[in-house]
Amino acid sequence: MNKMPERARTHENLLSDDEIERVKGACKTRYITLLVWGLLYTGMRISEFIHMNRGWISWAEGVIRIPERMSCDCKACKRELTNGKGEITRPSGIWMPKTKNASRAIPILPEIEGLLRDYFKGHERIMDYIGSRNLAYYHIKQVGKLAGLNHTLFPHALRGTYATMMAKRKLDPFRLKDLMGWKTLEPAAWYVRFAGTDLRDEVLKIWKR
Protein backbone atom coordinates (compact mmCIF):
# COMPACT_ATOMS: atom_id res chain seq x y z
CA MET A 1 0.00 0.00 0.00
CA ASN A 2 1.25 3.51 -0.80
CA LYS A 3 1.61 5.82 2.17
CA MET A 4 0.00 9.21 1.65
CA PRO A 5 2.47 12.09 2.16
CA GLU A 6 1.87 14.50 5.01
CA ARG A 7 -0.09 17.59 4.04
CA ALA A 8 2.78 19.78 5.28
CA ARG A 9 4.89 18.46 2.42
CA THR A 10 2.55 19.93 -0.20
CA HIS A 11 4.28 23.31 -0.21
CA GLU A 12 7.71 21.85 -0.95
CA ASN A 13 6.34 19.70 -3.79
CA LEU A 14 4.44 22.33 -5.78
CA LEU A 15 5.16 22.21 -9.50
CA SER A 16 6.99 24.97 -11.35
CA ASP A 17 5.77 26.01 -14.82
CA ASP A 18 8.40 23.80 -16.44
CA GLU A 19 7.50 20.85 -14.22
CA ILE A 20 3.81 21.25 -15.05
CA GLU A 21 4.59 20.81 -18.74
CA ARG A 22 6.84 17.82 -18.05
CA VAL A 23 4.16 16.16 -15.93
CA LYS A 24 1.51 16.75 -18.58
CA GLY A 25 3.84 15.30 -21.20
CA ALA A 26 4.39 12.20 -19.05
CA CYS A 27 0.66 11.32 -19.14
CA LYS A 28 0.68 8.65 -21.82
CA THR A 29 -2.79 7.11 -21.50
CA ARG A 30 -6.36 8.36 -21.28
CA TYR A 31 -6.58 7.02 -17.73
CA ILE A 32 -3.50 8.86 -16.53
CA THR A 33 -4.38 12.07 -18.38
CA LEU A 34 -7.86 12.17 -16.87
CA LEU A 35 -6.46 11.59 -13.39
CA VAL A 36 -3.53 14.01 -13.44
CA TRP A 37 -5.03 16.78 -15.57
CA GLY A 38 -8.32 16.45 -13.71
CA LEU A 39 -6.65 17.15 -10.36
CA LEU A 40 -4.29 19.79 -11.77
CA TYR A 41 -7.02 21.84 -13.43
CA THR A 42 -9.78 21.54 -10.81
CA GLY A 43 -7.81 21.73 -7.56
CA MET A 44 -10.09 19.07 -6.12
CA ARG A 45 -9.10 16.84 -3.24
CA ILE A 46 -8.51 13.27 -4.39
CA SER A 47 -11.62 12.04 -2.52
CA GLU A 48 -13.72 14.70 -4.26
CA PHE A 49 -12.32 13.87 -7.68
CA ILE A 50 -12.79 10.10 -7.55
CA HIS A 51 -16.35 10.55 -6.22
CA MET A 52 -17.33 12.97 -9.00
CA ASN A 53 -20.19 11.71 -11.14
CA ARG A 54 -22.16 12.95 -14.12
CA GLY A 55 -24.71 14.65 -11.87
CA TRP A 56 -22.08 16.99 -10.45
CA ILE A 57 -21.51 18.68 -13.81
CA SER A 58 -23.54 21.54 -15.22
CA TRP A 59 -22.39 22.05 -18.79
CA ALA A 60 -24.76 24.99 -19.19
CA GLU A 61 -23.12 26.82 -16.28
CA GLY A 62 -19.67 25.42 -16.96
CA VAL A 63 -19.11 24.24 -13.39
CA ILE A 64 -18.62 21.14 -11.28
CA ARG A 65 -20.84 21.30 -8.18
CA ILE A 66 -19.61 19.30 -5.20
CA PRO A 67 -22.61 18.31 -3.03
CA GLU A 68 -22.81 18.42 0.76
CA ARG A 69 -23.42 14.66 0.81
CA MET A 70 -24.52 11.80 -1.41
CA SER A 71 -25.08 8.04 -1.30
CA CYS A 72 -22.05 5.95 -2.20
CA ASP A 73 -21.42 2.20 -2.28
CA CYS A 74 -17.62 2.27 -2.46
CA LYS A 75 -15.57 0.38 0.13
CA ALA A 76 -14.37 3.53 1.89
CA CYS A 77 -17.85 5.01 2.25
CA LYS A 78 -19.31 1.80 3.61
CA ARG A 79 -17.25 2.40 6.76
CA GLU A 80 -19.09 4.43 9.37
CA LEU A 81 -17.00 7.27 10.77
CA THR A 82 -17.12 8.47 14.38
CA ASN A 83 -15.32 11.15 16.36
CA GLY A 84 -13.45 10.80 19.65
CA LYS A 85 -16.72 10.97 21.55
CA GLY A 86 -18.18 8.02 19.67
CA GLU A 87 -20.59 10.25 17.76
CA ILE A 88 -21.29 9.34 14.14
CA THR A 89 -19.76 11.95 11.83
CA ARG A 90 -20.54 10.07 8.62
CA PRO A 91 -23.11 7.28 8.32
CA SER A 92 -22.33 4.13 6.39
CA GLY A 93 -23.09 4.42 2.69
CA ILE A 94 -22.71 8.20 2.61
CA TRP A 95 -19.95 10.29 1.04
CA MET A 96 -19.32 13.80 2.33
CA PRO A 97 -16.61 16.32 1.44
CA LYS A 98 -13.99 17.12 4.05
CA THR A 99 -15.74 20.23 5.38
CA LYS A 100 -18.98 22.15 4.80
CA ASN A 101 -16.92 24.73 2.91
CA ALA A 102 -15.83 22.01 0.49
CA SER A 103 -19.35 21.86 -0.98
CA ARG A 104 -18.75 24.36 -3.78
CA ALA A 105 -18.80 25.09 -7.50
CA ILE A 106 -15.59 24.71 -9.51
CA PRO A 107 -15.30 26.31 -12.97
CA ILE A 108 -14.52 23.84 -15.76
CA LEU A 109 -11.34 25.07 -17.43
CA PRO A 110 -10.84 24.55 -21.21
CA GLU A 111 -7.87 22.24 -20.51
CA ILE A 112 -10.16 19.55 -19.09
CA GLU A 113 -13.56 20.24 -20.63
CA GLY A 114 -12.94 17.88 -23.54
CA LEU A 115 -11.59 15.16 -21.26
CA LEU A 116 -14.64 15.32 -19.00
CA ARG A 117 -17.12 15.46 -21.87
CA ASP A 118 -15.56 12.41 -23.53
CA TYR A 119 -15.38 10.49 -20.27
CA PHE A 120 -18.95 11.09 -19.14
CA LYS A 121 -20.34 10.05 -22.50
CA GLY A 122 -19.62 6.47 -21.52
CA HIS A 123 -19.26 6.49 -17.73
CA GLU A 124 -21.41 7.54 -14.81
CA ARG A 125 -18.70 8.29 -12.27
CA ILE A 126 -14.93 8.79 -12.10
CA MET A 127 -14.50 6.01 -9.56
CA ASP A 128 -15.47 3.39 -12.12
CA TYR A 129 -12.33 4.28 -14.09
CA ILE A 130 -9.86 5.63 -11.53
CA GLY A 131 -10.49 3.25 -8.64
CA SER A 132 -9.27 3.80 -5.10
CA ARG A 133 -7.30 6.69 -3.59
CA ASN A 134 -4.25 4.47 -3.10
CA LEU A 135 -4.31 3.36 -6.72
CA ALA A 136 -4.62 6.98 -7.87
CA TYR A 137 -1.70 7.97 -5.63
CA TYR A 138 0.44 5.18 -7.07
CA HIS A 139 -0.15 6.23 -10.67
CA ILE A 140 0.44 9.92 -9.93
CA LYS A 141 3.72 9.06 -8.20
CA GLN A 142 4.80 7.09 -11.29
CA VAL A 143 3.98 10.06 -13.52
CA GLY A 144 6.28 12.21 -11.38
CA LYS A 145 9.10 9.72 -11.85
CA LEU A 146 8.49 9.54 -15.60
CA ALA A 147 8.56 13.35 -15.76
CA GLY A 148 11.96 13.34 -14.08
CA LEU A 149 10.91 15.34 -11.02
CA ASN A 150 13.42 15.51 -8.18
CA HIS A 151 10.60 15.40 -5.64
CA THR A 152 7.51 13.26 -5.08
CA LEU A 153 4.33 13.92 -7.02
CA PHE A 154 1.08 13.16 -5.18
CA PRO A 155 -2.56 14.30 -5.42
CA HIS A 156 -2.38 17.11 -2.86
CA ALA A 157 0.66 18.59 -4.62
CA LEU A 158 -1.45 18.87 -7.80
CA ARG A 159 -4.18 20.59 -5.77
CA GLY A 160 -1.63 22.99 -4.31
CA THR A 161 -0.23 23.70 -7.77
CA TYR A 162 -3.73 24.63 -8.95
CA ALA A 163 -4.06 27.05 -6.02
CA THR A 164 -0.70 28.58 -6.94
CA MET A 165 -1.73 28.99 -10.59
CA MET A 166 -4.89 30.77 -9.50
CA ALA A 167 -2.93 33.04 -7.13
CA LYS A 168 -0.46 33.89 -9.90
CA ARG A 169 -3.41 34.96 -12.01
CA LYS A 170 -4.33 37.34 -9.16
CA LEU A 171 -7.41 35.60 -7.83
CA ASP A 172 -7.86 37.37 -4.50
CA PRO A 173 -7.54 35.37 -1.24
CA PHE A 174 -11.27 35.46 -0.45
CA ARG A 175 -12.27 33.99 -3.81
CA LEU A 176 -9.38 31.52 -3.67
CA LYS A 177 -10.60 30.33 -0.27
CA ASP A 178 -14.07 29.66 -1.70
CA LEU A 179 -12.70 28.02 -4.84
CA MET A 180 -10.53 25.60 -2.86
CA GLY A 181 -13.13 24.89 -0.16
CA TRP A 182 -10.95 25.96 2.77
CA LYS A 183 -12.42 26.76 6.18
CA THR A 184 -10.22 29.79 6.83
CA LEU A 185 -8.42 32.46 4.85
CA GLU A 186 -4.98 31.39 6.07
CA PRO A 187 -4.18 28.83 3.31
CA ALA A 188 -5.34 31.24 0.60
CA ALA A 189 -3.15 34.02 2.00
CA TRP A 190 -0.16 31.66 2.00
CA TYR A 191 -0.60 30.79 -1.69
CA VAL A 192 -1.00 34.44 -2.64
CA ARG A 193 2.22 35.27 -0.77
CA PHE A 194 3.97 32.27 -2.32
CA ALA A 195 2.93 33.30 -5.83
CA GLY A 196 4.44 36.72 -5.13
CA THR A 197 2.71 38.44 -8.06
CA ASP A 198 1.46 41.49 -6.15
CA LEU A 199 4.82 42.06 -4.49
CA ARG A 200 6.65 41.50 -7.77
CA ASP A 201 4.47 43.98 -9.65
CA GLU A 202 4.89 46.60 -6.93
CA VAL A 203 8.69 46.15 -6.88
CA LEU A 204 8.88 46.47 -10.67
CA LYS A 205 6.81 49.65 -10.61
CA ILE A 206 9.22 51.17 -8.08
CA TRP A 207 12.27 49.91 -9.96
CA LYS A 208 11.15 51.45 -13.23
CA ARG A 209 10.47 54.91 -11.74
Backbone as JSON, one array per atom type, in Angstrom:
{
  "sequence": "MNKMPERARTHENLLSDDEIERVKGACKTRYITLLVWGLLYTGMRISEFIHMNRGWISWAEGVIRIPERMSCDCKACKRELTNGKGEITRPSGIWMPKTKNASRAIPILPEIEGLLRDYFKGHERIMDYIGSRNLAYYHIKQVGKLAGLNHTLFPHALRGTYATMMAKRKLDPFRLKDLMGWKTLEPAAWYVRFAGTDLRDEVLKIWKR",
  "N": [[0.85, -1.2, 0.0], [0.48, 2.28, -0.74], [1.87, 4.91, 1.05], [0.29, 7.85, 2.07], [1.56, 11.12, 1.55], [2.47, 13.55, 4.09], [0.38, 16.39, 4.7], [1.78, 18.72, 5.16], [3.93, 18.59, 3.5], [3.11, 19.41, 1.05], [3.63, 22.07, 0.19], [6.38, 22.08, -0.39], [6.48, 20.53, -2.59], [5.2, 21.63, -4.75], [4.51, 22.29, -8.2], [6.66, 23.75, -10.62], [6.37, 26.0, -13.48], [7.71, 24.8, -15.63], [7.88, 22.17, -14.72], [5.2, 21.49, -14.62], [4.55, 21.29, -17.36], [6.22, 19.15, -18.04], [5.14, 17.1, -16.48], [2.55, 16.94, -17.57], [3.26, 16.09, -20.12], [4.15, 13.57, -19.52], [1.96, 12.02, -19.19], [0.66, 9.36, -20.55], [-1.53, 7.81, -21.23], [-5.14, 7.61, -21.61], [-6.38, 7.19, -19.17], [-4.43, 8.02, -17.26], [-4.09, 10.68, -18.03], [-6.65, 11.78, -17.6], [-6.79, 11.51, -14.82], [-4.49, 12.94, -13.76], [-4.52, 15.49, -15.11], [-7.11, 16.17, -14.46], [-7.03, 16.58, -11.65], [-5.07, 18.57, -11.54], [-6.22, 20.73, -12.92], [-8.59, 21.28, -11.64], [-8.21, 21.48, -8.94], [-9.27, 19.87, -7.02], [-9.72, 17.87, -4.07], [-8.43, 14.55, -3.69], [-10.33, 12.67, -2.85], [-12.7, 14.0, -3.48], [-12.46, 14.19, -6.25], [-12.4, 11.47, -7.21], [-14.91, 10.7, -6.46], [-16.57, 12.16, -8.04], [-19.37, 12.45, -10.19], [-21.55, 12.14, -13.05], [-23.77, 13.71, -12.46], [-22.77, 15.84, -11.03], [-21.92, 17.74, -12.76], [-22.58, 20.72, -14.5], [-23.05, 21.54, -17.59], [-24.18, 23.69, -18.87], [-23.78, 25.82, -17.13], [-21.11, 25.61, -16.86], [-19.68, 24.48, -14.72], [-18.46, 22.39, -12.01], [-20.27, 20.97, -9.49], [-19.85, 20.34, -6.2], [-21.47, 18.28, -3.97], [-23.09, 18.53, -0.67], [-23.45, 16.09, 0.51], [-23.83, 12.63, -0.43], [-25.21, 9.48, -1.52], [-23.19, 6.56, -1.5], [-21.58, 3.61, -2.64], [-19.03, 2.68, -2.39], [-16.06, 1.02, -1.09], [-14.71, 2.53, 0.88], [-16.63, 4.37, 1.73], [-18.52, 2.77, 2.86], [-17.71, 2.34, 5.37], [-18.51, 3.35, 8.57], [-18.02, 6.49, 10.09], [-16.73, 7.87, 13.11], [-16.34, 10.29, 15.76], [-14.0, 11.31, 18.4], [-15.65, 11.14, 20.56], [-17.34, 9.12, 20.09], [-19.47, 9.73, 18.54], [-21.4, 9.63, 15.57], [-20.01, 10.75, 12.65], [-20.12, 10.42, 9.98], [-22.45, 8.59, 8.33], [-22.73, 5.1, 7.4], [-22.43, 4.27, 3.97], [-22.62, 6.78, 2.95], [-21.19, 9.53, 1.26], [-19.24, 12.37, 2.03], [-17.9, 15.65, 1.58], [-14.74, 16.98, 2.8], [-15.11, 19.22, 4.53], [-17.81, 21.52, 5.41], [-17.41, 23.77, 3.9], [-16.27, 22.74, 1.67], [-18.21, 21.94, -0.05], [-19.0, 23.12, -3.03], [-18.79, 25.18, -6.04], [-16.91, 24.54, -8.92], [-15.22, 26.05, -11.52], [-15.16, 24.83, -14.89], [-12.31, 24.4, -16.57], [-10.91, 25.14, -19.85], [-8.85, 23.34, -20.46], [-9.58, 20.85, -19.44], [-12.16, 20.38, -20.19], [-12.85, 18.97, -22.57], [-11.83, 16.42, -21.97], [-13.46, 15.65, -19.78], [-16.01, 15.74, -20.96], [-15.79, 13.73, -22.93], [-15.27, 11.52, -21.29], [-17.58, 11.28, -19.63], [-19.49, 10.62, -21.46], [-19.54, 7.92, -21.68], [-19.37, 6.89, -19.14], [-20.55, 6.8, -15.74], [-19.49, 7.67, -13.32], [-16.39, 8.91, -11.94], [-14.97, 7.16, -10.32], [-15.4, 4.61, -11.31], [-13.52, 4.3, -13.22], [-11.07, 5.32, -12.3], [-10.67, 4.2, -9.73], [-9.45, 3.33, -6.45], [-8.26, 5.62, -3.84], [-5.62, 5.01, -3.09], [-4.67, 3.65, -5.35], [-4.84, 5.68, -7.24], [-2.97, 7.46, -6.15], [-0.64, 5.94, -6.45], [-0.33, 5.82, -9.28], [-0.06, 8.54, -9.9], [2.31, 9.15, -8.59], [4.06, 7.6, -10.13], [3.91, 8.98, -12.55], [5.21, 11.32, -11.85], [7.82, 10.36, -11.53], [8.34, 9.51, -14.15], [8.3, 11.97, -15.39], [10.62, 12.99, -14.53], [10.93, 14.4, -12.15], [12.5, 15.85, -9.27], [11.4, 15.49, -6.84], [8.66, 14.15, -4.9], [5.59, 13.37, -6.54], [2.22, 13.82, -5.8], [-1.34, 13.54, -5.12], [-2.25, 15.82, -3.53], [-0.29, 17.67, -3.98], [-0.75, 18.37, -6.62], [-3.2, 19.64, -6.29], [-2.36, 21.8, -4.7], [-0.71, 23.05, -6.55], [-2.56, 23.92, -8.43], [-3.88, 25.85, -6.85], [-1.78, 27.65, -6.59], [-1.43, 28.44, -9.26], [-3.82, 29.79, -9.67], [-3.5, 31.88, -7.82], [-1.31, 33.18, -8.93], [-2.51, 34.23, -11.12], [-3.8, 36.25, -10.0], [-6.14, 35.86, -8.5], [-8.09, 36.86, -5.85], [-7.5, 36.42, -2.26], [-9.91, 35.83, -0.83], [-11.72, 34.86, -2.75], [-10.18, 32.74, -3.66], [-10.1, 31.13, -1.39], [-12.81, 30.29, -1.29], [-12.97, 28.94, -3.74], [-11.22, 26.79, -3.35], [-12.34, 25.54, -1.2], [-11.62, 25.88, 1.47], [-11.62, 26.2, 5.08], [-10.73, 28.48, 6.44], [-9.12, 31.69, 5.87], [-6.43, 31.57, 5.91], [-4.84, 29.51, 4.44], [-5.27, 30.4, 1.8], [-4.15, 32.96, 1.84], [-1.49, 32.25, 2.21], [-0.84, 31.0, -0.26], [-1.16, 33.12, -2.01], [0.86, 34.82, -1.11], [3.02, 33.13, -1.62], [2.93, 32.93, -4.41], [3.61, 35.52, -5.1], [2.98, 37.57, -6.91], [1.72, 40.11, -6.58], [3.56, 41.49, -4.94], [5.8, 41.35, -6.6], [4.95, 42.85, -8.84], [4.62, 45.36, -7.65], [7.24, 45.93, -6.82], [8.52, 46.05, -9.31], [7.28, 48.27, -10.42], [8.24, 50.31, -8.76], [10.98, 50.03, -9.29], [11.19, 50.77, -11.94], [10.7, 53.47, -11.91]],
  "CA": [[0.0, 0.0, 0.0], [1.25, 3.51, -0.8], [1.61, 5.82, 2.17], [0.0, 9.21, 1.65], [2.47, 12.09, 2.16], [1.87, 14.5, 5.01], [-0.09, 17.59, 4.04], [2.78, 19.78, 5.28], [4.89, 18.46, 2.42], [2.55, 19.93, -0.2], [4.28, 23.31, -0.21], [7.71, 21.85, -0.95], [6.34, 19.7, -3.79], [4.44, 22.33, -5.78], [5.16, 22.21, -9.5], [6.99, 24.97, -11.35], [5.77, 26.01, -14.82], [8.4, 23.8, -16.44], [7.5, 20.85, -14.22], [3.81, 21.25, -15.05], [4.59, 20.81, -18.74], [6.84, 17.82, -18.05], [4.16, 16.16, -15.93], [1.51, 16.75, -18.58], [3.84, 15.3, -21.2], [4.39, 12.2, -19.05], [0.66, 11.32, -19.14], [0.68, 8.65, -21.82], [-2.79, 7.11, -21.5], [-6.36, 8.36, -21.28], [-6.58, 7.02, -17.73], [-3.5, 8.86, -16.53], [-4.38, 12.07, -18.38], [-7.86, 12.17, -16.87], [-6.46, 11.59, -13.39], [-3.53, 14.01, -13.44], [-5.03, 16.78, -15.57], [-8.32, 16.45, -13.71], [-6.65, 17.15, -10.36], [-4.29, 19.79, -11.77], [-7.02, 21.84, -13.43], [-9.78, 21.54, -10.81], [-7.81, 21.73, -7.56], [-10.09, 19.07, -6.12], [-9.1, 16.84, -3.24], [-8.51, 13.27, -4.39], [-11.62, 12.04, -2.52], [-13.72, 14.7, -4.26], [-12.32, 13.87, -7.68], [-12.79, 10.1, -7.55], [-16.35, 10.55, -6.22], [-17.33, 12.97, -9.0], [-20.19, 11.71, -11.14], [-22.16, 12.95, -14.12], [-24.71, 14.65, -11.87], [-22.08, 16.99, -10.45], [-21.51, 18.68, -13.81], [-23.54, 21.54, -15.22], [-22.39, 22.05, -18.79], [-24.76, 24.99, -19.19], [-23.12, 26.82, -16.28], [-19.67, 25.42, -16.96], [-19.11, 24.24, -13.39], [-18.62, 21.14, -11.28], [-20.84, 21.3, -8.18], [-19.61, 19.3, -5.2], [-22.61, 18.31, -3.03], [-22.81, 18.42, 0.76], [-23.42, 14.66, 0.81], [-24.52, 11.8, -1.41], [-25.08, 8.04, -1.3], [-22.05, 5.95, -2.2], [-21.42, 2.2, -2.28], [-17.62, 2.27, -2.46], [-15.57, 0.38, 0.13], [-14.37, 3.53, 1.89], [-17.85, 5.01, 2.25], [-19.31, 1.8, 3.61], [-17.25, 2.4, 6.76], [-19.09, 4.43, 9.37], [-17.0, 7.27, 10.77], [-17.12, 8.47, 14.38], [-15.32, 11.15, 16.36], [-13.45, 10.8, 19.65], [-16.72, 10.97, 21.55], [-18.18, 8.02, 19.67], [-20.59, 10.25, 17.76], [-21.29, 9.34, 14.14], [-19.76, 11.95, 11.83], [-20.54, 10.07, 8.62], [-23.11, 7.28, 8.32], [-22.33, 4.13, 6.39], [-23.09, 4.42, 2.69], [-22.71, 8.2, 2.61], [-19.95, 10.29, 1.04], [-19.32, 13.8, 2.33], [-16.61, 16.32, 1.44], [-13.99, 17.12, 4.05], [-15.74, 20.23, 5.38], [-18.98, 22.15, 4.8], [-16.92, 24.73, 2.91], [-15.83, 22.01, 0.49], [-19.35, 21.86, -0.98], [-18.75, 24.36, -3.78], [-18.8, 25.09, -7.5], [-15.59, 24.71, -9.51], [-15.3, 26.31, -12.97], [-14.52, 23.84, -15.76], [-11.34, 25.07, -17.43], [-10.84, 24.55, -21.21], [-7.87, 22.24, -20.51], [-10.16, 19.55, -19.09], [-13.56, 20.24, -20.63], [-12.94, 17.88, -23.54], [-11.59, 15.16, -21.26], [-14.64, 15.32, -19.0], [-17.12, 15.46, -21.87], [-15.56, 12.41, -23.53], [-15.38, 10.49, -20.27], [-18.95, 11.09, -19.14], [-20.34, 10.05, -22.5], [-19.62, 6.47, -21.52], [-19.26, 6.49, -17.73], [-21.41, 7.54, -14.81], [-18.7, 8.29, -12.27], [-14.93, 8.79, -12.1], [-14.5, 6.01, -9.56], [-15.47, 3.39, -12.12], [-12.33, 4.28, -14.09], [-9.86, 5.63, -11.53], [-10.49, 3.25, -8.64], [-9.27, 3.8, -5.1], [-7.3, 6.69, -3.59], [-4.25, 4.47, -3.1], [-4.31, 3.36, -6.72], [-4.62, 6.98, -7.87], [-1.7, 7.97, -5.63], [0.44, 5.18, -7.07], [-0.15, 6.23, -10.67], [0.44, 9.92, -9.93], [3.72, 9.06, -8.2], [4.8, 7.09, -11.29], [3.98, 10.06, -13.52], [6.28, 12.21, -11.38], [9.1, 9.72, -11.85], [8.49, 9.54, -15.6], [8.56, 13.35, -15.76], [11.96, 13.34, -14.08], [10.91, 15.34, -11.02], [13.42, 15.51, -8.18], [10.6, 15.4, -5.64], [7.51, 13.26, -5.08], [4.33, 13.92, -7.02], [1.08, 13.16, -5.18], [-2.56, 14.3, -5.42], [-2.38, 17.11, -2.86], [0.66, 18.59, -4.62], [-1.45, 18.87, -7.8], [-4.18, 20.59, -5.77], [-1.63, 22.99, -4.31], [-0.23, 23.7, -7.77], [-3.73, 24.63, -8.95], [-4.06, 27.05, -6.02], [-0.7, 28.58, -6.94], [-1.73, 28.99, -10.59], [-4.89, 30.77, -9.5], [-2.93, 33.04, -7.13], [-0.46, 33.89, -9.9], [-3.41, 34.96, -12.01], [-4.33, 37.34, -9.16], [-7.41, 35.6, -7.83], [-7.86, 37.37, -4.5], [-7.54, 35.37, -1.24], [-11.27, 35.46, -0.45], [-12.27, 33.99, -3.81], [-9.38, 31.52, -3.67], [-10.6, 30.33, -0.27], [-14.07, 29.66, -1.7], [-12.7, 28.02, -4.84], [-10.53, 25.6, -2.86], [-13.13, 24.89, -0.16], [-10.95, 25.96, 2.77], [-12.42, 26.76, 6.18], [-10.22, 29.79, 6.83], [-8.42, 32.46, 4.85], [-4.98, 31.39, 6.07], [-4.18, 28.83, 3.31], [-5.34, 31.24, 0.6], [-3.15, 34.02, 2.0], [-0.16, 31.66, 2.0], [-0.6, 30.79, -1.69], [-1.0, 34.44, -2.64], [2.22, 35.27, -0.77], [3.97, 32.27, -2.32], [2.93, 33.3, -5.83], [4.44, 36.72, -5.13], [2.71, 38.44, -8.06], [1.46, 41.49, -6.15], [4.82, 42.06, -4.49], [6.65, 41.5, -7.77], [4.47, 43.98, -9.65], [4.89, 46.6, -6.93], [8.69, 46.15, -6.88], [8.88, 46.47, -10.67], [6.81, 49.65, -10.61], [9.22, 51.17, -8.08], [12.27, 49.91, -9.96], [11.15, 51.45, -13.23], [10.47, 54.91, -11.74]],
  "C": [[0.88, 1.25, 0.0], [0.85, 4.43, 0.34], [1.4, 7.23, 1.64], [0.98, 10.17, 2.31], [1.72, 13.01, 3.12], [1.49, 15.76, 4.27], [0.96, 18.7, 4.07], [3.8, 19.74, 4.14], [4.38, 19.03, 1.11], [3.34, 21.13, -0.7], [5.63, 23.07, -0.87], [7.65, 20.98, -2.22], [5.46, 20.33, -4.86], [5.23, 22.33, -7.08], [5.46, 23.6, -10.06], [6.33, 24.9, -12.73], [6.39, 24.94, -15.7], [8.0, 22.39, -16.01], [6.06, 20.5, -14.61], [3.79, 20.68, -16.46], [5.2, 19.42, -18.83], [5.88, 16.76, -17.53], [3.05, 15.9, -16.94], [2.01, 15.88, -19.73], [4.06, 13.84, -20.83], [3.09, 11.4, -18.94], [0.43, 10.65, -20.5], [-0.62, 7.94, -22.18], [-3.97, 7.99, -21.12], [-6.63, 8.34, -19.79], [-5.72, 8.01, -16.95], [-3.77, 10.34, -16.8], [-5.6, 12.58, -17.63], [-7.56, 12.39, -15.4], [-5.6, 12.81, -13.08], [-4.04, 15.38, -13.87], [-6.28, 17.17, -14.79], [-8.03, 17.09, -12.36], [-5.94, 18.48, -10.54], [-5.15, 20.98, -12.15], [-8.38, 22.01, -12.74], [-9.4, 21.91, -9.39], [-8.61, 20.92, -6.56], [-9.22, 18.17, -5.25], [-9.32, 15.5, -3.94], [-9.84, 12.57, -4.09], [-12.75, 12.68, -3.31], [-13.67, 14.25, -5.71], [-12.81, 12.46, -8.0], [-14.27, 9.85, -7.28], [-17.2, 11.36, -7.2], [-18.13, 12.06, -9.93], [-20.85, 12.69, -12.11], [-23.1, 14.02, -13.57], [-24.08, 15.89, -11.27], [-21.86, 18.09, -11.49], [-22.69, 19.4, -14.43], [-22.82, 22.13, -16.42], [-22.92, 23.44, -19.15], [-24.08, 26.11, -18.4], [-21.6, 26.73, -16.36], [-18.99, 25.19, -15.63], [-19.31, 22.79, -12.95], [-19.12, 21.51, -9.89], [-20.65, 20.11, -7.23], [-20.72, 19.37, -4.16], [-22.17, 18.23, -1.58], [-22.72, 16.97, 1.2], [-24.12, 13.92, -0.31], [-24.34, 10.33, -1.03], [-23.9, 7.51, -2.08], [-21.85, 4.53, -1.7], [-19.98, 1.74, -2.34], [-17.17, 1.73, -1.09], [-15.31, 1.39, 1.24], [-15.62, 4.12, 2.53], [-18.75, 4.05, 3.01], [-18.91, 1.77, 5.08], [-17.88, 3.6, 7.46], [-17.97, 5.17, 10.1], [-17.56, 7.87, 12.05], [-15.99, 9.38, 14.86], [-14.84, 10.55, 17.68], [-14.48, 10.56, 20.73], [-17.65, 9.81, 21.19], [-19.4, 8.45, 18.88], [-20.35, 10.0, 16.28], [-21.12, 10.65, 13.37], [-20.1, 11.7, 10.37], [-21.16, 8.69, 8.65], [-22.55, 6.37, 7.23], [-23.12, 4.36, 5.1], [-23.27, 5.85, 2.24], [-21.32, 8.77, 2.35], [-20.21, 11.75, 1.35], [-17.95, 14.42, 2.09], [-15.99, 16.57, 2.81], [-14.63, 18.09, 5.03], [-16.99, 20.76, 4.68], [-18.56, 23.13, 3.71], [-16.53, 24.04, 1.6], [-16.97, 21.74, -0.49], [-19.37, 23.17, -1.75], [-18.87, 24.11, -5.27], [-17.4, 25.39, -8.03], [-15.74, 24.94, -11.01], [-14.57, 25.23, -13.77], [-13.6, 24.59, -16.73], [-11.27, 24.39, -18.8], [-9.9, 23.35, -21.3], [-8.49, 20.88, -20.22], [-11.59, 19.37, -19.58], [-13.73, 19.07, -21.59], [-12.77, 16.52, -22.89], [-12.84, 14.72, -20.5], [-15.83, 14.98, -19.89], [-16.99, 14.06, -22.47], [-15.78, 11.3, -22.51], [-16.83, 10.22, -19.89], [-19.94, 10.72, -20.23], [-20.55, 8.56, -22.27], [-19.55, 5.97, -20.09], [-20.14, 7.36, -16.87], [-20.59, 8.29, -13.77], [-17.21, 8.02, -12.49], [-14.41, 7.53, -11.44], [-14.49, 4.72, -10.38], [-14.21, 3.21, -12.98], [-11.05, 4.44, -13.3], [-9.62, 4.62, -10.43], [-10.26, 3.94, -7.31], [-8.28, 4.96, -5.01], [-5.87, 6.18, -3.67], [-3.78, 4.16, -4.51], [-4.02, 4.67, -7.48], [-3.27, 7.56, -7.43], [-0.53, 7.26, -6.3], [0.71, 5.67, -8.49], [0.39, 7.66, -10.78], [1.92, 9.95, -9.56], [4.57, 8.57, -9.37], [4.94, 8.15, -12.38], [5.1, 11.03, -13.14], [7.64, 11.65, -11.7], [9.37, 9.79, -13.35], [8.82, 10.95, -16.08], [9.93, 13.83, -15.3], [11.99, 14.36, -12.95], [11.9, 14.89, -9.96], [12.72, 15.52, -6.82], [9.38, 14.54, -5.95], [6.3, 14.01, -5.62], [3.2, 13.12, -6.39], [-0.13, 14.06, -5.34], [-2.63, 15.68, -4.79], [-1.39, 18.13, -3.42], [0.05, 19.17, -5.9], [-2.51, 19.9, -7.39], [-3.5, 21.91, -5.38], [-1.1, 23.76, -5.51], [-1.36, 24.48, -8.43], [-3.96, 25.92, -8.18], [-3.0, 28.1, -6.36], [-0.96, 29.22, -8.3], [-2.82, 30.05, -10.5], [-4.37, 32.05, -8.83], [-2.06, 33.86, -8.08], [-1.29, 34.68, -10.89], [-4.23, 36.0, -11.24], [-5.76, 37.13, -8.7], [-7.23, 35.98, -6.37], [-8.08, 36.27, -3.45], [-8.95, 34.91, -0.88], [-11.9, 34.53, -1.48], [-11.49, 32.67, -3.9], [-9.82, 30.58, -2.55], [-11.88, 29.59, -0.66], [-13.85, 28.62, -2.79], [-12.1, 26.71, -4.35], [-11.31, 24.87, -1.76], [-12.44, 24.85, 1.18], [-11.86, 26.56, 3.82], [-12.02, 28.18, 6.52], [-9.48, 30.45, 5.66], [-6.92, 32.18, 4.85], [-4.3, 30.66, 4.9], [-4.17, 29.69, 2.05], [-4.3, 32.35, 0.66], [-1.76, 33.48, 1.77], [0.13, 31.51, 0.51], [-0.43, 32.11, -2.43], [0.4, 34.98, -2.35], [3.26, 34.45, -1.53], [4.06, 32.63, -3.8], [3.72, 34.58, -6.05], [4.12, 37.71, -6.23], [2.48, 39.88, -7.65], [2.75, 42.18, -5.73], [5.76, 42.3, -5.67], [6.25, 42.72, -8.59], [4.78, 45.31, -8.98], [6.38, 46.96, -6.98], [9.1, 46.65, -8.26], [8.44, 47.89, -10.96], [7.8, 50.64, -9.99], [10.54, 51.19, -8.82], [12.32, 50.72, -11.26], [10.92, 52.97, -13.11], [11.73, 55.71, -12.07]]
}
